[in-house]
Each structure stands twice: as C-alpha cells, then as structure tokens.
Coordinates of C-alpha atoms and ligand atoms in Angstrom, one line a residue:
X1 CA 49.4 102.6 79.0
X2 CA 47.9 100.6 81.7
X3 CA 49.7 98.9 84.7
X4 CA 53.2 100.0 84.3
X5 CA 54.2 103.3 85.1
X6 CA 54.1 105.7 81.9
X7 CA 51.8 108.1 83.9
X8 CA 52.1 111.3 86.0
X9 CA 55.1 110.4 87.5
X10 CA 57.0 110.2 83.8
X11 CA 55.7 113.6 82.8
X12 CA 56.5 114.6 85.7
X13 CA 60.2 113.5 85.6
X14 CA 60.7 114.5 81.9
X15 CA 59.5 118.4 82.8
X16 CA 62.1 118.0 85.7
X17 CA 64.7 116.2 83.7
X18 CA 64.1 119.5 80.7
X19 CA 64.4 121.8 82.8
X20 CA 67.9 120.4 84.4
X21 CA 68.8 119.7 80.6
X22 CA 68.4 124.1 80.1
X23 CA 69.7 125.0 83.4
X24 CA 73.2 122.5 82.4
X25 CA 73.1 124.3 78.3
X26 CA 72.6 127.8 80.2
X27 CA 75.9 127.5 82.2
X28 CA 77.7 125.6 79.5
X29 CA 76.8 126.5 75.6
X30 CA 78.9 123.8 74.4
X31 CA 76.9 124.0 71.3
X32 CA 77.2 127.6 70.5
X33 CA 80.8 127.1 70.0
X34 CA 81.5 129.9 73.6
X35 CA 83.9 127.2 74.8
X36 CA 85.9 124.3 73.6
X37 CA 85.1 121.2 74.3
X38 CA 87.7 119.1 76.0
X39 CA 88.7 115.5 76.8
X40 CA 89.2 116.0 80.8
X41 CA 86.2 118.2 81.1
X42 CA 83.7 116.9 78.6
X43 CA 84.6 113.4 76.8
X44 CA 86.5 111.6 79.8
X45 CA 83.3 111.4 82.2
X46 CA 81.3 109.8 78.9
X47 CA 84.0 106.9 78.3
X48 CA 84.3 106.4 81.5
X49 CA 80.3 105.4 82.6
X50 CA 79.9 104.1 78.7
X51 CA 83.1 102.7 77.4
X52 CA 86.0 101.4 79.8
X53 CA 84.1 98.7 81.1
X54 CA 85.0 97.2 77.8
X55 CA 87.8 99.2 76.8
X56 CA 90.5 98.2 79.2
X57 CA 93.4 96.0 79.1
X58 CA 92.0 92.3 80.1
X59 CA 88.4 93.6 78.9
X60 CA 87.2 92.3 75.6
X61 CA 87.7 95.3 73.7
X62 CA 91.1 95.8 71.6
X63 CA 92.1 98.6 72.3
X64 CA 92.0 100.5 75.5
X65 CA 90.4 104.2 76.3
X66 CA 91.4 104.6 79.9
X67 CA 94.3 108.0 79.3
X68 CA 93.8 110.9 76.5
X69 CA 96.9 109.3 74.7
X70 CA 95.0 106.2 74.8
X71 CA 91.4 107.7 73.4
X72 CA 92.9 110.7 71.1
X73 CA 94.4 108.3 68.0
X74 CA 90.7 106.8 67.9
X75 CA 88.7 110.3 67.9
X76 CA 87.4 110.3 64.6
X77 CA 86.2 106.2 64.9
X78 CA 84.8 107.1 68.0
X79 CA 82.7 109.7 66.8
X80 CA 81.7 107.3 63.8
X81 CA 80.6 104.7 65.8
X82 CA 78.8 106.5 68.5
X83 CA 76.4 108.6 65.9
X84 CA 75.9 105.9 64.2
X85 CA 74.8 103.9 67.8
X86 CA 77.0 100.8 67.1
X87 CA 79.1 101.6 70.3
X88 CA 78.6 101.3 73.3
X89 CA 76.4 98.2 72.6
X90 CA 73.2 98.9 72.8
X91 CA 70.4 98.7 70.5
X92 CA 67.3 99.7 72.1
X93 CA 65.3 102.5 70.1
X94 CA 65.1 105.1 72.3
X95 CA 62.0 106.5 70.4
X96 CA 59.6 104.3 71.7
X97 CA 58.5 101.8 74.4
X98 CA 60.2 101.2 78.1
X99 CA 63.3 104.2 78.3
X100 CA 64.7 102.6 82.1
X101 CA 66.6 99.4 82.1
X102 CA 69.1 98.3 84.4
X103 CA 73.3 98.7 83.4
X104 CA 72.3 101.2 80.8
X105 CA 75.6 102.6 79.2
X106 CA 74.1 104.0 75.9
X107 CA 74.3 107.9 75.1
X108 CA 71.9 110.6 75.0
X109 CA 71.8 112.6 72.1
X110 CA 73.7 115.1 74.2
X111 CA 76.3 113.1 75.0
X112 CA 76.9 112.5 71.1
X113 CA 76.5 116.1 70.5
X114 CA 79.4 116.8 72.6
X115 CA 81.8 113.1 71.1
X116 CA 81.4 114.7 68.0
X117 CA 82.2 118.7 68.6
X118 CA 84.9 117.4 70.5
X119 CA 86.2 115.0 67.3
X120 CA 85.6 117.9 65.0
X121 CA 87.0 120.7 67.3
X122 CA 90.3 118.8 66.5
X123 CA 89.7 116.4 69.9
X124 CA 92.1 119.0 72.3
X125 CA 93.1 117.4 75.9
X126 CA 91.9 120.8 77.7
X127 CA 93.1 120.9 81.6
X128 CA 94.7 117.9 83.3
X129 CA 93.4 119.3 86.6
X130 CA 89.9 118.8 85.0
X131 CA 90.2 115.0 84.5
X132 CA 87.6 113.2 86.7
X133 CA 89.3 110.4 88.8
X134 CA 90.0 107.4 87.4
X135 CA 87.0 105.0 87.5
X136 CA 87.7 102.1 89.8
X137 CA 86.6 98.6 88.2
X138 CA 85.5 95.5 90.1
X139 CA 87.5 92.6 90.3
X140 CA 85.9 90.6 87.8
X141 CA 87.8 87.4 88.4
X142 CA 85.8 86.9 91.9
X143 CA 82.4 85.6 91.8
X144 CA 79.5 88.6 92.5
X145 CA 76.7 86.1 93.9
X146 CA 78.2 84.7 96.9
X147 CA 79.9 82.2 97.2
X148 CA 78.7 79.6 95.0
X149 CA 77.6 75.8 95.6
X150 CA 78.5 74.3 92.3
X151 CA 80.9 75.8 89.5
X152 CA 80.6 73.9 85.9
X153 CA 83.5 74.4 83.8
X154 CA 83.2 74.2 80.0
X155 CA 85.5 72.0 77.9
X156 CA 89.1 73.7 77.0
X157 CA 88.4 75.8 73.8
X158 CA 91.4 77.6 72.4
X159 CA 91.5 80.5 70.5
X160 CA 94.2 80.6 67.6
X161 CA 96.0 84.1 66.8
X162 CA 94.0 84.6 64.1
X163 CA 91.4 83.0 61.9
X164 CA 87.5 83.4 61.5
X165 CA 85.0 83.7 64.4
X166 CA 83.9 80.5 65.9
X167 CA 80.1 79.7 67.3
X168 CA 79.9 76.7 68.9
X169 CA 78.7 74.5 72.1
X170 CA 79.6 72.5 74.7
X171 CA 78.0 70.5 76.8
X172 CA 79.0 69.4 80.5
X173 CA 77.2 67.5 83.2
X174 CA 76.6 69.2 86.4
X175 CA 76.7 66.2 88.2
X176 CA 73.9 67.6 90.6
X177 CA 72.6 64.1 92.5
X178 CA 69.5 65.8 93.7
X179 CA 66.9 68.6 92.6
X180 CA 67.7 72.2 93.8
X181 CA 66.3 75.7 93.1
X182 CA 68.6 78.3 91.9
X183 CA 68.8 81.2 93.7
X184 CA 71.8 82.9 91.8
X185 CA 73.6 82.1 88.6
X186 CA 76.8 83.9 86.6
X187 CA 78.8 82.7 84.2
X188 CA 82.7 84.1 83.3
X189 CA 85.6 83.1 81.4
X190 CA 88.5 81.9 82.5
X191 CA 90.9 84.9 83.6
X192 CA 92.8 86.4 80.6
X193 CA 90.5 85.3 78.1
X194 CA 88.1 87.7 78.1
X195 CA 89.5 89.5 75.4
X196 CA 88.4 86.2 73.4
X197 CA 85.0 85.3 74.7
X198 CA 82.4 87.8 72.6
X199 CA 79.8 85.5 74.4
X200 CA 78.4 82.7 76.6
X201 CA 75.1 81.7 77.1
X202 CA 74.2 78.8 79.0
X203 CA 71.4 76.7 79.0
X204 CA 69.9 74.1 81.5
X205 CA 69.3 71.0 79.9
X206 CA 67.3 68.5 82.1
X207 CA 64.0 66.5 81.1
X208 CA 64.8 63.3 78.7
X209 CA 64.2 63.9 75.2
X210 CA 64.3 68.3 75.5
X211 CA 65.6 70.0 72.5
X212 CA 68.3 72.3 72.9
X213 CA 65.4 74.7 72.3
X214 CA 63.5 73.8 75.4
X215 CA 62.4 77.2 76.6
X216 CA 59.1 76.1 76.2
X217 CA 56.4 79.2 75.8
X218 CA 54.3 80.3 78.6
X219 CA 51.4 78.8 77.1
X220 CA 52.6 75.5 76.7
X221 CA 54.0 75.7 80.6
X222 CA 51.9 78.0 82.6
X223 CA 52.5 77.0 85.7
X224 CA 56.5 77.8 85.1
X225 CA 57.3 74.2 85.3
X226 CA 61.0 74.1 85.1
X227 CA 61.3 72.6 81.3
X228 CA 65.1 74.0 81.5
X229 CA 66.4 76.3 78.4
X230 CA 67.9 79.3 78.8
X231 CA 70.2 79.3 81.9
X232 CA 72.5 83.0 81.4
X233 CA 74.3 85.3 79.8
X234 CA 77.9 86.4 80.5
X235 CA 78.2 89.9 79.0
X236 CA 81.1 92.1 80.3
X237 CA 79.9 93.8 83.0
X238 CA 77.3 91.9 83.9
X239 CA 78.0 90.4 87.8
X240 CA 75.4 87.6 87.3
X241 CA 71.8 87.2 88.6
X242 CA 70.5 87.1 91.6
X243 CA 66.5 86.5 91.6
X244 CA 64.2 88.3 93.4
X245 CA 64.0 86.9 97.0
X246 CA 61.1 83.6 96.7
X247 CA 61.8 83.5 93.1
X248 CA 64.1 80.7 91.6
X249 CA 64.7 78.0 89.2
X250 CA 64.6 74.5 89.8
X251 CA 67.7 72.1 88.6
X252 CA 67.0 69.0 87.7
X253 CA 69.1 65.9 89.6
X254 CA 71.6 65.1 86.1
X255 CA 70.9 68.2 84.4
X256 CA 73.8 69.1 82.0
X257 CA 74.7 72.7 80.7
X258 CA 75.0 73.4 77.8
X259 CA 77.3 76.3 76.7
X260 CA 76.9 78.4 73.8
X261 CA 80.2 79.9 72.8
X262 CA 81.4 82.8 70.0
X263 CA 85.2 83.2 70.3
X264 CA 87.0 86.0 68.5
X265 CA 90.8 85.8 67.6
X266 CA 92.5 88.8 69.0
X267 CA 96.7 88.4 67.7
X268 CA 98.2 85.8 70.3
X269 CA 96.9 82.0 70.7
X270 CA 94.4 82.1 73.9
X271 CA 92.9 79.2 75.9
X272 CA 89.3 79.6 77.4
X273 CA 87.7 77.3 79.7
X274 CA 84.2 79.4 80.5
X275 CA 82.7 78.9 84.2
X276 CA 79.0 78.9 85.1
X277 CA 78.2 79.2 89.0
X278 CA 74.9 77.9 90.8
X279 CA 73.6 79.7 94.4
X280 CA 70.9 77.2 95.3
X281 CA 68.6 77.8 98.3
X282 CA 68.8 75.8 101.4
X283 CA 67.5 72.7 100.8
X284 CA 64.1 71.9 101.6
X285 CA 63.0 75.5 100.7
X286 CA 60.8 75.9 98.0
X287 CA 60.5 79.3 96.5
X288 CA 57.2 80.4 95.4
X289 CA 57.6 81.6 91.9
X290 CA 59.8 80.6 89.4
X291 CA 61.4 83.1 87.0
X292 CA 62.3 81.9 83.5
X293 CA 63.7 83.3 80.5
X294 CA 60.8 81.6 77.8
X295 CA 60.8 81.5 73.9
X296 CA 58.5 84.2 73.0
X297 CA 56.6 85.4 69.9
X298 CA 58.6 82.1 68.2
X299 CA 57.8 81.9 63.9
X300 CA 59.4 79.0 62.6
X301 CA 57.9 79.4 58.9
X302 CA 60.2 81.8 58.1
X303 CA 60.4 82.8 54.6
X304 CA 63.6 85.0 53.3
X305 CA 64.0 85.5 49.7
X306 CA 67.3 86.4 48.4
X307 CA 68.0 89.8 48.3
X308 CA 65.5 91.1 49.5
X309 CA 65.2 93.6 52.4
X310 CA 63.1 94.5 55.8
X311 CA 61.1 90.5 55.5
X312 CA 58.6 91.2 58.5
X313 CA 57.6 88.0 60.3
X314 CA 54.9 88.1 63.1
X315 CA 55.1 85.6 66.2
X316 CA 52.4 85.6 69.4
X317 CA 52.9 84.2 72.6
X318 CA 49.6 84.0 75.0
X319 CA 50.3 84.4 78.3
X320 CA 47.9 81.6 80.5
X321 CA 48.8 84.0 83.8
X322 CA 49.1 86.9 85.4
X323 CA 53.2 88.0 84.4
X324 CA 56.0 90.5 85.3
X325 CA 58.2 90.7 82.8
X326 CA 61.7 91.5 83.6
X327 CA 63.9 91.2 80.9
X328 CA 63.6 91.3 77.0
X329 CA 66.5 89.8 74.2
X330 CA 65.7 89.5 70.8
X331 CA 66.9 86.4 68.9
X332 CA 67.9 86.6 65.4
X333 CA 70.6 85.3 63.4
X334 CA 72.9 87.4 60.7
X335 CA 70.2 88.4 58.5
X336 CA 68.3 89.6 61.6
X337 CA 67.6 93.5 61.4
X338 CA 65.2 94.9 63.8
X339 CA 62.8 93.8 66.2
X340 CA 59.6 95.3 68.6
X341 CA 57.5 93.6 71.1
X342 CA 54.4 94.8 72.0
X343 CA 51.3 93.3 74.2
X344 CA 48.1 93.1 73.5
X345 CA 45.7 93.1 76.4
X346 CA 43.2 90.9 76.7
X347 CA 40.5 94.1 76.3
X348 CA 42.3 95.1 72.5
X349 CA 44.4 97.7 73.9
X350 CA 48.2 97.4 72.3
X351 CA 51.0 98.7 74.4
X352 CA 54.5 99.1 72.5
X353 CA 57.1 97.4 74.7
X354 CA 60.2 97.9 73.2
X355 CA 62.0 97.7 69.7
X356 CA 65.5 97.0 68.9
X357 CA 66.4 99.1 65.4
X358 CA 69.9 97.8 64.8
X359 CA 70.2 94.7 65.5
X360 CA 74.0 92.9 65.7
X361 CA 73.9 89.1 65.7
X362 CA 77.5 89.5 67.1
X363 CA 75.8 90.9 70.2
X364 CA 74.0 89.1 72.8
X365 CA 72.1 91.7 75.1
X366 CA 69.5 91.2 77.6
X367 CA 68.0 94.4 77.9
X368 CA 66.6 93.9 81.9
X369 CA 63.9 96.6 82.7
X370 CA 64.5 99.0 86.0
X371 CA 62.0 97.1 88.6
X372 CA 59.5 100.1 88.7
X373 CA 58.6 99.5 85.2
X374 CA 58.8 95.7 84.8
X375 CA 55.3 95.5 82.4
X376 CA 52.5 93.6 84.6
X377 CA 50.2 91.7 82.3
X378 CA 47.2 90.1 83.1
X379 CA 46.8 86.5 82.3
X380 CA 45.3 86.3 78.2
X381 CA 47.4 89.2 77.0
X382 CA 49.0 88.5 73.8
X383 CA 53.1 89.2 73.0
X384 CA 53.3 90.2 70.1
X385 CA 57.0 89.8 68.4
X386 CA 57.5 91.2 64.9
X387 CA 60.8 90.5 63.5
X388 CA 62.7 92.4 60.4
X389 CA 65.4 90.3 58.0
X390 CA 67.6 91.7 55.7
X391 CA 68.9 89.0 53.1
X392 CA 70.8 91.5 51.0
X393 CA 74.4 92.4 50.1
X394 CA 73.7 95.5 52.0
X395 CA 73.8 93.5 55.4
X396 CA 77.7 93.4 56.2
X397 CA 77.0 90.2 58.3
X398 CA 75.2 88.3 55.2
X399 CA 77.3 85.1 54.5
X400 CA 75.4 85.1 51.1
X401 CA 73.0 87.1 50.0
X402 CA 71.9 84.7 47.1
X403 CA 70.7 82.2 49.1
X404 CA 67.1 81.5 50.1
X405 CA 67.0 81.6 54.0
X406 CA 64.2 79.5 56.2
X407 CA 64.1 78.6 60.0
X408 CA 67.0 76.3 61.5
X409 CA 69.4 76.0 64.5
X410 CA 72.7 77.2 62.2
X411 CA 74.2 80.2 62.3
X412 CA 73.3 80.7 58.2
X413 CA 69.7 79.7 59.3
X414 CA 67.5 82.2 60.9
X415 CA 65.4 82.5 63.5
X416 CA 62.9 85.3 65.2
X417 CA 61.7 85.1 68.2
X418 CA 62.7 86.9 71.8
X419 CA 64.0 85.7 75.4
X420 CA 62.0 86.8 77.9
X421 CA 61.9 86.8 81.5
X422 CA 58.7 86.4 83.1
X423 CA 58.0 85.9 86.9
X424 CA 54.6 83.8 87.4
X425 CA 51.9 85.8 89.6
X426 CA 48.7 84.8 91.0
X427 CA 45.6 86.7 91.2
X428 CA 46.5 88.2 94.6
X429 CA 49.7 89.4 94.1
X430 CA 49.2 90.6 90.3
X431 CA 46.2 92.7 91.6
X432 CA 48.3 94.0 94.4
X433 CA 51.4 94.5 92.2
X434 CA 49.7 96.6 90.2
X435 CA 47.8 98.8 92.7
X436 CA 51.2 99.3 94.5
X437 CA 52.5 101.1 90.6
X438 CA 48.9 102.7 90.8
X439 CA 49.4 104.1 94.3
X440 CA 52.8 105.5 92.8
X441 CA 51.6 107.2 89.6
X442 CA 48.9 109.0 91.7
X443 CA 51.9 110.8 94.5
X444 CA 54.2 112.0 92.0
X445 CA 56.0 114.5 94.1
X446 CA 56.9 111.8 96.6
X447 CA 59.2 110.0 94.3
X448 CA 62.3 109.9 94.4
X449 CA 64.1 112.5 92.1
X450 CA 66.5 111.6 89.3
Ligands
HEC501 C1 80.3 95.8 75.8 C2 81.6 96.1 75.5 C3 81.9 97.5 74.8 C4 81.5 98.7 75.2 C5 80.7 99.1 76.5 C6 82.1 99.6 74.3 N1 82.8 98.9 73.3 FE1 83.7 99.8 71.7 N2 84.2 97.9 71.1 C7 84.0 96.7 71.7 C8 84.5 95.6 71.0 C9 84.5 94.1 71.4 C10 85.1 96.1 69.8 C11 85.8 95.4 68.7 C12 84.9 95.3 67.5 C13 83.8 94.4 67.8 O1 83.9 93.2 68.2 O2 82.6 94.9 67.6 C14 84.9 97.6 69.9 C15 85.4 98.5 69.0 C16 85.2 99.8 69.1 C17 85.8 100.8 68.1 C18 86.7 100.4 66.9 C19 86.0 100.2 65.7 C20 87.0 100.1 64.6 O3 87.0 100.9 63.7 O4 87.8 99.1 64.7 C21 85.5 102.0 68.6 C22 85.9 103.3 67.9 C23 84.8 101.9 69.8 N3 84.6 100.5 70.1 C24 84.3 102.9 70.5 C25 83.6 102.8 71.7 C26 83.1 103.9 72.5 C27 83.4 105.4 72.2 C28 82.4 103.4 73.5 C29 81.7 104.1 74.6 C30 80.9 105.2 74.2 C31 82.5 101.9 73.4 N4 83.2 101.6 72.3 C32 81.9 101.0 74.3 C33 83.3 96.6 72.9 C34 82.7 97.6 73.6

C-alpha cells in the first residue's frame, strides 16, 4: 500500500460514506418491506446515471429505457442481468484493488438490492410527480476535443439486417506529411450507426516493418519512444482523450490507422464509416512526456487444453522508469475469463491493482483510474498480469470447446495480456508526485468530501 492513496484518507471516507449509507436506510427501509419501492422514486434515478447512455434510441443498445412503459416489459431481464453484473458493462471486481475510476456506471450492491425488490415487488410505476427529470444527453455527433486538425475516416463497412457478428480491420493512411504530437484523439461512428458499431479501436501504425502488435512493452522502449500501437477506443459515452497538459503522442509523417472493428446486425441494413480525430499541439512544441497505452504482462506460450476450465497464465512487464499509470484493459479473446494485475515493487512488496472477474470478449473497456489514485511505481517494479481461460462448453462465447487453443492474432486464437497507460516520469517529478499523495494522506479532513 505504498505511493497511491489507500491510507487515512480512504478509511476515513469509507467511515463517512457508512455512516451516510445508515443515515439514507434509517429514513428509507426499503429493505424491511415499510414501503414500496417504485420506478419514479427508486429505479428511474439508477437507469438513468447507469443505463440510458446506452439505452436510448440512436445508442447501441436495442431497446430503449428512457419512460416506465419503456423499462417495465424488461423488469424481470433487468433484474437478471444486473445481479448477475453483466449490465451495465463493467467488469471490475469490486472486492479488491483500485475502487475509483473515471465514467463509472456500475452498481452498488444497494442499488441491485433495490432493481430486484422493485422486479419482485411486481415493478409498480409509484408517483409520476416523483420522476427525476429527464437526463439531458450530449450531442454525440459533435466532436468533444476541440476542434480537430485531422479526421481519418475508415473504409465504408455495411452492416446487413441480420447475420453473424463481424470482427475485422481497416486500414487508412493519415496522409500526415510531417511529425506531430497528439494532444487529443476520439474516435465515433458515423451518425446512425451506432446501434451497429459494438467497437472501434484504433491503432497508430508508423515505423517500417511494425507488427500490428507494436505496443512495444516498457522495457523494450523506456524512454516512451513513439513505436505506435494502440491509438483509442470508442466506447459509447466515452467523449475522447484529451492528455494531461505536456503529455502527448507523437505521429509519425505517413503513419496509417489502423481500425479494429466488431459490427453487430441490429434488423435493418446499416452503413458505417467510423471516424478517428487528431488535436495535435502547435507545431514546434514538444511535450515532455509521452503517454502510451503499452502491451503489458504479454504470454504468448499459451497453452489451452480442450475442455478444460480456469487455465492460469502468468505474464511480467518490468518497468525501466519511474510510471503513473492511468488506465488498465485487459486483452483476452473468447475463452478469456478473468484477469488481475498486480505490481511488484522493486523491495518484494506486492500490491493488487485490479482484477476483472467476468470477463466479455464482446466488451472492450478501458477501465481509466480517478487521477488521485493513478498507481505511482518506481522504476524496476514488476506488473504482474495473470490471466484465466475457460476452453469449455460452459463458456457461452466458446466457438469450440474441443479444440486445443494456443496464442495467435484470430479471434479463435487467444491471447493474455493488458493495455496499459503509463505516463513516463523522471526522478524529480516521480519523487514529487508521490510526496504530493503523501502530503494528502497525512490531512485527511481537508479533502474534499464525497
Ligand atoms: C455501454 C452500453 C450499455 C449500458 C451502459 C447498459 N447496457 Fe444493457 N445492453 C447493451 C447492449 C449493447 C445490449 C444488447 C446485448 C449485447 O450486445 O450485449 C444490452 C442488453 C441489455 C438487456 C437485454 C438482455 C436480453 O435479455 O436481451 C438488458 C435487460 C439490459 N441490457 C439491461 C441494462 C441495465 C438495467 C443497464 C443499467 C443498469 C444497462 N443495461 C446498461 C448496452 C448497455
């Protein structure tokens, strides 16, 4: 539990947060059955915050949750699907690990508590006059960083009616004549078709002779040399990246993207042409640390017998500097089950980061950590990415569970490893960064409440 902030000021947050948690059960004892639960007072805030985002018409959800006619033929799914933590999205055990991450839409256990007695209690409408106002969404045809120097449109992909999912990539040239450094990135789909696009990830490709899997480690590139790799995600929602003020990416003159696509057929033929946008900074500026998303805790020797269940595969990534991590993604394929991350500090000390316990291949999330606890690790600490399979018939996603399964770039291959972001630090700063969280932990009352 050293240099990020699991300290005094946590305790101190959790006593505040449990006493708020019996001062709320005091006034309302939903779960002694005094009241009924209803949709306007109880269940409409939750989908709201944790659902409509998605669950919308234009969103990539199929059905829409925004009225009580809309949300009361789907009570009983709903209250399947969040108990068992498939919906919303979000895999992150909440057991263990870093709890604060930016765009967090999951449930408390509360929150489930109250889904279900409201399913069960036969999912009533209550008081009209107790429905919260309707949530206003962003625009999410405009562009959230700015106004952008360079869009890169993907080829035209179109979706039929119906069919099978389809995986696939594309790659486009940027046409960039000189080098730049990034300084914002988002990527969308063309309007109306987000209902098809499940995701895109783009990658940079620059550097003659790069794999597609160019994210080299840290170790390989400590000084954060821009290798290219992983570019950005477009999750619905998500309004892009904007790095930290002197923190980029540098794009290559005649770097191509490269766009990783899963379409889903939703009913009625829909064409797709998926945008990424580039911020650079002004030219001739050079920020001084580079933030990449690097291959991390990669096993390539992979070994998945048939039929067989919870395969654990063990991957390290040294780190050759001081790091801030901001973001963590787990990479598996369909027989990918679970996945932790945890460092090891150069004096032996293990810290669990964070674990992922129901992993979705369909499901592309980049869990980004809340900036005050972004883990600091000193250069030499070890990531340590252990990885779970499941090559049985009792993994709904298995295309075959008779088949031997090994490392490779398909989707019937596998793979283990995790995205992460780090940001570079030098002595200076990483010794400053982390007596600024220090300074913190030790003036608990002077935080901010939550
Ligand atoms: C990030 C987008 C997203 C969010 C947020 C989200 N959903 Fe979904 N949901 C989907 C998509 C897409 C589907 C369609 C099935 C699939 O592709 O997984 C779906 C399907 C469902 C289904 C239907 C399952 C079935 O039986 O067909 C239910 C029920 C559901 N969601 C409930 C919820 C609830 C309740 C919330 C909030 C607590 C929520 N979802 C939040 C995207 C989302």
């Amino acid at each position: 539990m050293r240099h990020f902030n699991k300290g005094p000021v946590t305790a101190f947050v959790l006593a505040a947060a449990a006493l708020l948690t019996q001062a709320i059960s005091a006034q309302a004892p939903a779960k002694t059955g005094a009241r009924t639960i209803t949709f306007a007072r109880d269940v409409a805030p939750i989908v709201q915050r944790s659902c409509q985002n998605c669950h919308r018409p234009d969103s990539m959800a199929p059905m829409s949750f925004l009225t009580y006619e809309d949300v009361r033929p789907w009570a009983r799914a709903i209250k399947q699907k969040v108990m068992a933590r498939e919906m919303p999205p979000w895999y992150i055990d909440r057991t263990v690990g870093i709890s604060k991450f930016k765009e967090d839409p999951s449930l408390s256990d509360q929150e489930i508590e109250t889904i279900a007695a409201w399913a069960d209690g036969g999912a009533v409408r209550g008081n009209p006059a107790d429905m919260p106002p309707p949530r206003q969404f962003e625009n999410t045809d405009i562009w959230h960083i700015g106004k952008p120097d360079l869009v890169i449109k993907s080829a035209t992909h179109t979706v039929p009616a119906t069919g099978s999912d389809w995986w696939g990539d594309y790659v486009v040239n940027t046409g960039l004549a000189e080098d730049r450094y990034l300084k914002a990135v988002e990527t969308k789909p063309a309007p109306g078709a987000k209902k098809v696009v499940h995701h895109a990830v783009t990658f940079l490709l620059q550097d003659e002779g790069e794999s597609d899997l160019i994210g080299r480690g840290p170790t390989q590139n400590p000084a954060g040399g821009d290798a290219g790799g992983f570019l950005n995600e477009y999750a619905v929602g998500k309004n892009g990246d904007i790095f930290p003020e002197g923190t980029g990416r540098l794009v290559k003159a005649g770097a191509k993207i490269r766009f990783n696509m899963h379409y889903h057929p939703v009913g009625e033929e829909t064409a797709d042409q998926t945008e990424v946008a580039l911020v650079f900074y002004p030219k001739g500026y050079k920020p001084t640390y580079y933030i990449q998303a690097s291959h991390t805790g990669d096993f390539d020797d992979l070994d998945l017998p048939p039929g067989v269940d919870n395969i654990r595969s063990d991957g390290y990534t040294r780190l050759a500097r001081n790091a801030r991590i901001t973001s963590f993604q787990p990479h598996m394929h369909n027989r990918g089950k679970a996945q932790c991350m945890e460092a090891i500090y150069p004096d032996g000390k293990i810290e669990q980061l964070n674990c992922v316990n129901n992993y979705k291949f369909g499901w592309h999330i980049v869990y980004n950590y809340a900036d005050d606890v972004q883990p600091l690790l000193p250069a030499g600490t070890m990531l340590h990415v252990i990885s779970w399979h499941n090559n049985t018939a009792s993994n709904r996603y298995n295309p075959d569970p008779r088949n031997w399964v090994g490392f490779g770039q398909r989707s019937i291959d596998d793979m283990s490893f995790a995205w992460v972001n780090y940001i570079w630090l030098t002595d200076e700063d990483f010794k400053a960064q982390v007596d600024a969280r220090k300074g913190k932990d030790s003036r608990p009352t002077t935080q901010q409440q939550r």
